[in-house]
């Protein structure tokens, strides 16, 4: 088989707490992350003379700056007898939106190459490659909801995620993850509610209502429309509304699909960006 088609899911951060900063400048976090059923579609053609990445969205880099390229490069360095690959990315996940699209693409490339070449590497080895590519890549390799900590390298599978539907709003603004973290006033983030992972295990939905995304304060200060979207989702019946990652995407969680569908229809008339009706991928 010289070609393979795979789906590459987006993610949302159901909460995100910044808990410290390392000497090298990287911030340590704790976050509950879940994949959602919003997918890019990747077509891989194997046994190529080199690595090529092509994408339907012109905003996505197609060379060595693409995380999918880096994934293929690390894989072929570890398996020198292998050849190149051509990857076509049909982009559905909004770009630079806090949804992990590039990291998900990279994880999908690693898994597809490993499958094609007869599983030469364990999942642990793929995780090691993923850590070198991007902070969210190991999460997508796990293929499970997870508590993510450290700088993204520490993963603990999260059991008991409720089957929630969500309305996802991606405003037409660009937010630099690097800028958000550089602008973060770390002491301010430590004034929030204390929590433990065990609290989530006992009552995840109640805890989601009491937690938030520490990065919101930075992003909302420059882009107040993000907060307006949050408030509108809550008015439409969302149990929880929050920004995902460094933004600008905002999601509202609903107890059932019917309520989410009604809110989705209402938000479509708001002219506030790309809007999706999605569900959490379980587990």
PDB file of C-alpha atoms in Angstrom, residues 120-268:
ATOM      1  CA  UNK A 120       9.407  -0.389  14.030  1.00  0.00           C
ATOM      2  CA  UNK A 121       8.929   1.996  16.971  1.00  0.00           C
ATOM      3  CA  UNK A 122       7.016   1.659  20.220  1.00  0.00           C
ATOM      4  CA  UNK A 123       4.501   4.308  21.191  1.00  0.00           C
ATOM      5  CA  UNK A 124       7.010   5.469  23.813  1.00  0.00           C
ATOM      6  CA  UNK A 125       9.595   6.080  21.086  1.00  0.00           C
ATOM      7  CA  UNK A 126       7.035   8.007  19.038  1.00  0.00           C
ATOM      8  CA  UNK A 127       6.296  10.072  22.146  1.00  0.00           C
ATOM      9  CA  UNK A 128       9.998  10.931  22.418  1.00  0.00           C
ATOM     10  CA  UNK A 129       9.962  12.114  18.811  1.00  0.00           C
ATOM     11  CA  UNK A 130       6.776  14.044  19.454  1.00  0.00           C
ATOM     12  CA  UNK A 131       8.292  15.969  22.365  1.00  0.00           C
ATOM     13  CA  UNK A 132      10.966  17.307  20.012  1.00  0.00           C
ATOM     14  CA  UNK A 133       8.340  18.519  17.539  1.00  0.00           C
ATOM     15  CA  UNK A 134       5.820  20.378  19.685  1.00  0.00           C
ATOM     16  CA  UNK A 135       4.303  20.462  23.160  1.00  0.00           C
ATOM     17  CA  UNK A 136       0.907  19.064  22.095  1.00  0.00           C
ATOM     18  CA  UNK A 137       2.180  16.257  19.849  1.00  0.00           C
ATOM     19  CA  UNK A 138       2.524  13.650  22.655  1.00  0.00           C
ATOM     20  CA  UNK A 139      -1.100  14.297  23.651  1.00  0.00           C
ATOM     21  CA  UNK A 140      -2.349  13.461  20.160  1.00  0.00           C
ATOM     22  CA  UNK A 141      -0.189  10.325  20.094  1.00  0.00           C
ATOM     23  CA  UNK A 142      -1.901   9.194  23.309  1.00  0.00           C
ATOM     24  CA  UNK A 143      -5.332   9.225  21.581  1.00  0.00           C
ATOM     25  CA  UNK A 144      -7.140   9.697  24.882  1.00  0.00           C
ATOM     26  CA  UNK A 145      -8.449  12.543  27.033  1.00  0.00           C
ATOM     27  CA  UNK A 146      -5.650  13.444  29.419  1.00  0.00           C
ATOM     28  CA  UNK A 147      -4.370  15.582  32.238  1.00  0.00           C
ATOM     29  CA  UNK A 148      -1.327  17.238  30.684  1.00  0.00           C
ATOM     30  CA  UNK A 149       1.378  18.764  32.867  1.00  0.00           C
ATOM     31  CA  UNK A 150       4.971  19.956  32.794  1.00  0.00           C
ATOM     32  CA  UNK A 151       5.529  21.618  29.418  1.00  0.00           C
ATOM     33  CA  UNK A 152       3.223  19.075  27.802  1.00  0.00           C
ATOM     34  CA  UNK A 153       5.404  15.991  28.198  1.00  0.00           C
ATOM     35  CA  UNK A 154       3.647  14.524  31.253  1.00  0.00           C
ATOM     36  CA  UNK A 155       0.417  12.743  30.357  1.00  0.00           C
ATOM     37  CA  UNK A 156      -2.106  10.925  32.501  1.00  0.00           C
ATOM     38  CA  UNK A 157      -5.116   9.353  30.811  1.00  0.00           C
ATOM     39  CA  UNK A 158      -8.314  10.891  32.124  1.00  0.00           C
ATOM     40  CA  UNK A 159     -11.185   8.485  32.713  1.00  0.00           C
ATOM     41  CA  UNK A 160     -14.767   9.543  33.287  1.00  0.00           C
ATOM     42  CA  UNK A 161     -15.084  12.404  30.828  1.00  0.00           C
ATOM     43  CA  UNK A 162     -18.804  13.169  30.408  1.00  0.00           C
ATOM     44  CA  UNK A 163     -20.175  12.872  26.828  1.00  0.00           C
ATOM     45  CA  UNK A 164     -20.558  16.573  26.101  1.00  0.00           C
ATOM     46  CA  UNK A 165     -21.443  18.499  22.963  1.00  0.00           C
ATOM     47  CA  UNK A 166     -19.890  21.874  22.258  1.00  0.00           C
ATOM     48  CA  UNK A 167     -20.280  24.942  20.096  1.00  0.00           C
ATOM     49  CA  UNK A 168     -16.853  26.086  18.926  1.00  0.00           C
ATOM     50  CA  UNK A 169     -16.356  29.662  17.733  1.00  0.00           C
ATOM     51  CA  UNK A 170     -13.130  30.682  15.996  1.00  0.00           C
ATOM     52  CA  UNK A 171     -12.997  34.472  15.544  1.00  0.00           C
ATOM     53  CA  UNK A 172     -11.166  35.861  12.542  1.00  0.00           C
ATOM     54  CA  UNK A 173      -8.187  37.126  14.510  1.00  0.00           C
ATOM     55  CA  UNK A 174      -4.636  35.835  14.831  1.00  0.00           C
ATOM     56  CA  UNK A 175      -3.064  35.156  18.211  1.00  0.00           C
ATOM     57  CA  UNK A 176       0.600  34.245  18.662  1.00  0.00           C
ATOM     58  CA  UNK A 177       1.118  31.574  21.314  1.00  0.00           C
ATOM     59  CA  UNK A 178       4.612  32.947  21.914  1.00  0.00           C
ATOM     60  CA  UNK A 179       3.216  36.442  22.514  1.00  0.00           C
ATOM     61  CA  UNK A 180       0.583  35.164  24.954  1.00  0.00           C
ATOM     62  CA  UNK A 181       3.120  33.352  27.126  1.00  0.00           C
ATOM     63  CA  UNK A 182       5.602  36.232  26.980  1.00  0.00           C
ATOM     64  CA  UNK A 183       2.843  38.626  28.093  1.00  0.00           C
ATOM     65  CA  UNK A 184       1.650  36.400  30.921  1.00  0.00           C
ATOM     66  CA  UNK A 185       1.810  37.916  34.407  1.00  0.00           C
ATOM     67  CA  UNK A 186       2.513  34.667  36.230  1.00  0.00           C
ATOM     68  CA  UNK A 187       1.822  35.835  39.831  1.00  0.00           C
ATOM     69  CA  UNK A 188      -1.705  36.857  38.814  1.00  0.00           C
ATOM     70  CA  UNK A 189      -2.518  33.346  37.647  1.00  0.00           C
ATOM     71  CA  UNK A 190      -1.827  31.927  41.097  1.00  0.00           C
ATOM     72  CA  UNK A 191      -4.739  33.742  42.719  1.00  0.00           C
ATOM     73  CA  UNK A 192      -7.318  31.308  41.358  1.00  0.00           C
ATOM     74  CA  UNK A 193      -9.027  28.358  42.993  1.00  0.00           C
ATOM     75  CA  UNK A 194      -6.858  25.483  44.205  1.00  0.00           C
ATOM     76  CA  UNK A 195      -7.757  22.059  42.841  1.00  0.00           C
ATOM     77  CA  UNK A 196      -6.512  18.512  42.542  1.00  0.00           C
ATOM     78  CA  UNK A 197      -6.825  15.879  39.854  1.00  0.00           C
ATOM     79  CA  UNK A 198      -8.845  13.842  42.348  1.00  0.00           C
ATOM     80  CA  UNK A 199     -11.437  16.623  42.418  1.00  0.00           C
ATOM     81  CA  UNK A 200     -11.932  16.063  38.713  1.00  0.00           C
ATOM     82  CA  UNK A 201     -12.266  12.332  39.117  1.00  0.00           C
ATOM     83  CA  UNK A 202     -15.011  12.794  41.707  1.00  0.00           C
ATOM     84  CA  UNK A 203     -17.072  15.390  39.841  1.00  0.00           C
ATOM     85  CA  UNK A 204     -15.585  16.528  36.515  1.00  0.00           C
ATOM     86  CA  UNK A 205     -18.506  18.676  35.389  1.00  0.00           C
ATOM     87  CA  UNK A 206     -18.708  20.653  38.637  1.00  0.00           C
ATOM     88  CA  UNK A 207     -14.971  21.258  38.521  1.00  0.00           C
ATOM     89  CA  UNK A 208     -15.091  22.444  34.917  1.00  0.00           C
ATOM     90  CA  UNK A 209     -17.510  25.147  36.029  1.00  0.00           C
ATOM     91  CA  UNK A 210     -15.093  26.360  38.698  1.00  0.00           C
ATOM     92  CA  UNK A 211     -11.899  26.429  36.613  1.00  0.00           C
ATOM     93  CA  UNK A 212     -10.754  28.493  33.669  1.00  0.00           C
ATOM     94  CA  UNK A 213      -7.915  29.174  31.260  1.00  0.00           C
ATOM     95  CA  UNK A 214      -5.120  31.296  32.751  1.00  0.00           C
ATOM     96  CA  UNK A 215      -4.125  32.492  29.279  1.00  0.00           C
ATOM     97  CA  UNK A 216      -7.499  34.159  28.718  1.00  0.00           C
ATOM     98  CA  UNK A 217      -6.568  37.290  30.665  1.00  0.00           C
ATOM     99  CA  UNK A 218      -3.757  38.071  28.223  1.00  0.00           C
ATOM    100  CA  UNK A 219      -5.676  37.339  25.035  1.00  0.00           C
ATOM    101  CA  UNK A 220      -8.940  39.001  26.099  1.00  0.00           C
ATOM    102  CA  UNK A 221      -7.098  42.191  27.091  1.00  0.00           C
ATOM    103  CA  UNK A 222      -6.129  42.669  23.441  1.00  0.00           C
ATOM    104  CA  UNK A 223      -9.183  41.027  21.880  1.00  0.00           C
ATOM    105  CA  UNK A 224     -12.273  41.773  24.032  1.00  0.00           C
ATOM    106  CA  UNK A 225     -14.523  40.118  21.456  1.00  0.00           C
ATOM    107  CA  UNK A 226     -13.391  36.785  22.893  1.00  0.00           C
ATOM    108  CA  UNK A 227     -15.139  37.600  26.149  1.00  0.00           C
ATOM    109  CA  UNK A 228     -18.226  38.738  24.237  1.00  0.00           C
ATOM    110  CA  UNK A 229     -18.395  35.334  22.537  1.00  0.00           C
ATOM    111  CA  UNK A 230     -18.067  33.575  25.893  1.00  0.00           C
ATOM    112  CA  UNK A 231     -20.918  35.578  27.366  1.00  0.00           C
ATOM    113  CA  UNK A 232     -23.151  34.914  24.362  1.00  0.00           C
ATOM    114  CA  UNK A 233     -22.558  31.159  24.615  1.00  0.00           C
ATOM    115  CA  UNK A 234     -23.493  31.243  28.299  1.00  0.00           C
ATOM    116  CA  UNK A 235     -26.652  33.204  27.468  1.00  0.00           C
ATOM    117  CA  UNK A 236     -27.538  30.472  24.965  1.00  0.00           C
ATOM    118  CA  UNK A 237     -27.366  27.789  27.652  1.00  0.00           C
ATOM    119  CA  UNK A 238     -23.744  26.653  27.768  1.00  0.00           C
ATOM    120  CA  UNK A 239     -22.841  25.155  31.136  1.00  0.00           C
ATOM    121  CA  UNK A 240     -19.217  26.213  30.658  1.00  0.00           C
ATOM    122  CA  UNK A 241     -17.587  28.620  28.202  1.00  0.00           C
ATOM    123  CA  UNK A 242     -13.840  29.093  27.887  1.00  0.00           C
ATOM    124  CA  UNK A 243     -11.016  29.889  25.513  1.00  0.00           C
ATOM    125  CA  UNK A 244      -8.977  26.954  24.217  1.00  0.00           C
ATOM    126  CA  UNK A 245      -5.194  27.084  24.507  1.00  0.00           C
ATOM    127  CA  UNK A 246      -3.773  30.516  23.748  1.00  0.00           C
ATOM    128  CA  UNK A 247      -6.880  31.324  21.719  1.00  0.00           C
ATOM    129  CA  UNK A 248      -8.652  32.830  20.018  1.00  0.00           C
ATOM    130  CA  UNK A 249     -11.075  29.884  19.770  1.00  0.00           C
ATOM    131  CA  UNK A 250     -13.865  29.781  22.342  1.00  0.00           C
ATOM    132  CA  UNK A 251     -16.044  26.784  23.169  1.00  0.00           C
ATOM    133  CA  UNK A 252     -19.294  26.394  25.056  1.00  0.00           C
ATOM    134  CA  UNK A 253     -20.096  23.011  26.608  1.00  0.00           C
ATOM    135  CA  UNK A 254     -23.685  21.778  26.659  1.00  0.00           C
ATOM    136  CA  UNK A 255     -25.361  18.947  28.538  1.00  0.00           C
ATOM    137  CA  UNK A 256     -26.979  17.516  25.419  1.00  0.00           C
ATOM    138  CA  UNK A 257     -26.800  17.742  21.641  1.00  0.00           C
ATOM    139  CA  UNK A 258     -30.233  19.363  21.259  1.00  0.00           C
ATOM    140  CA  UNK A 259     -29.273  22.391  23.361  1.00  0.00           C
ATOM    141  CA  UNK A 260     -25.932  22.633  21.596  1.00  0.00           C
ATOM    142  CA  UNK A 261     -27.640  22.499  18.184  1.00  0.00           C
ATOM    143  CA  UNK A 262     -29.985  25.347  19.102  1.00  0.00           C
ATOM    144  CA  UNK A 263     -27.068  27.469  20.287  1.00  0.00           C
ATOM    145  CA  UNK A 264     -25.115  26.614  17.137  1.00  0.00           C
ATOM    146  CA  UNK A 265     -27.957  27.866  14.942  1.00  0.00           C
ATOM    147  CA  UNK A 266     -28.185  31.078  16.969  1.00  0.00           C
ATOM    148  CA  UNK A 267     -24.427  31.703  16.836  1.00  0.00           C
ATOM    149  CA  UNK A 268     -24.382  31.273  13.048  1.00  0.00           C
TER     150      UNK A 268
END
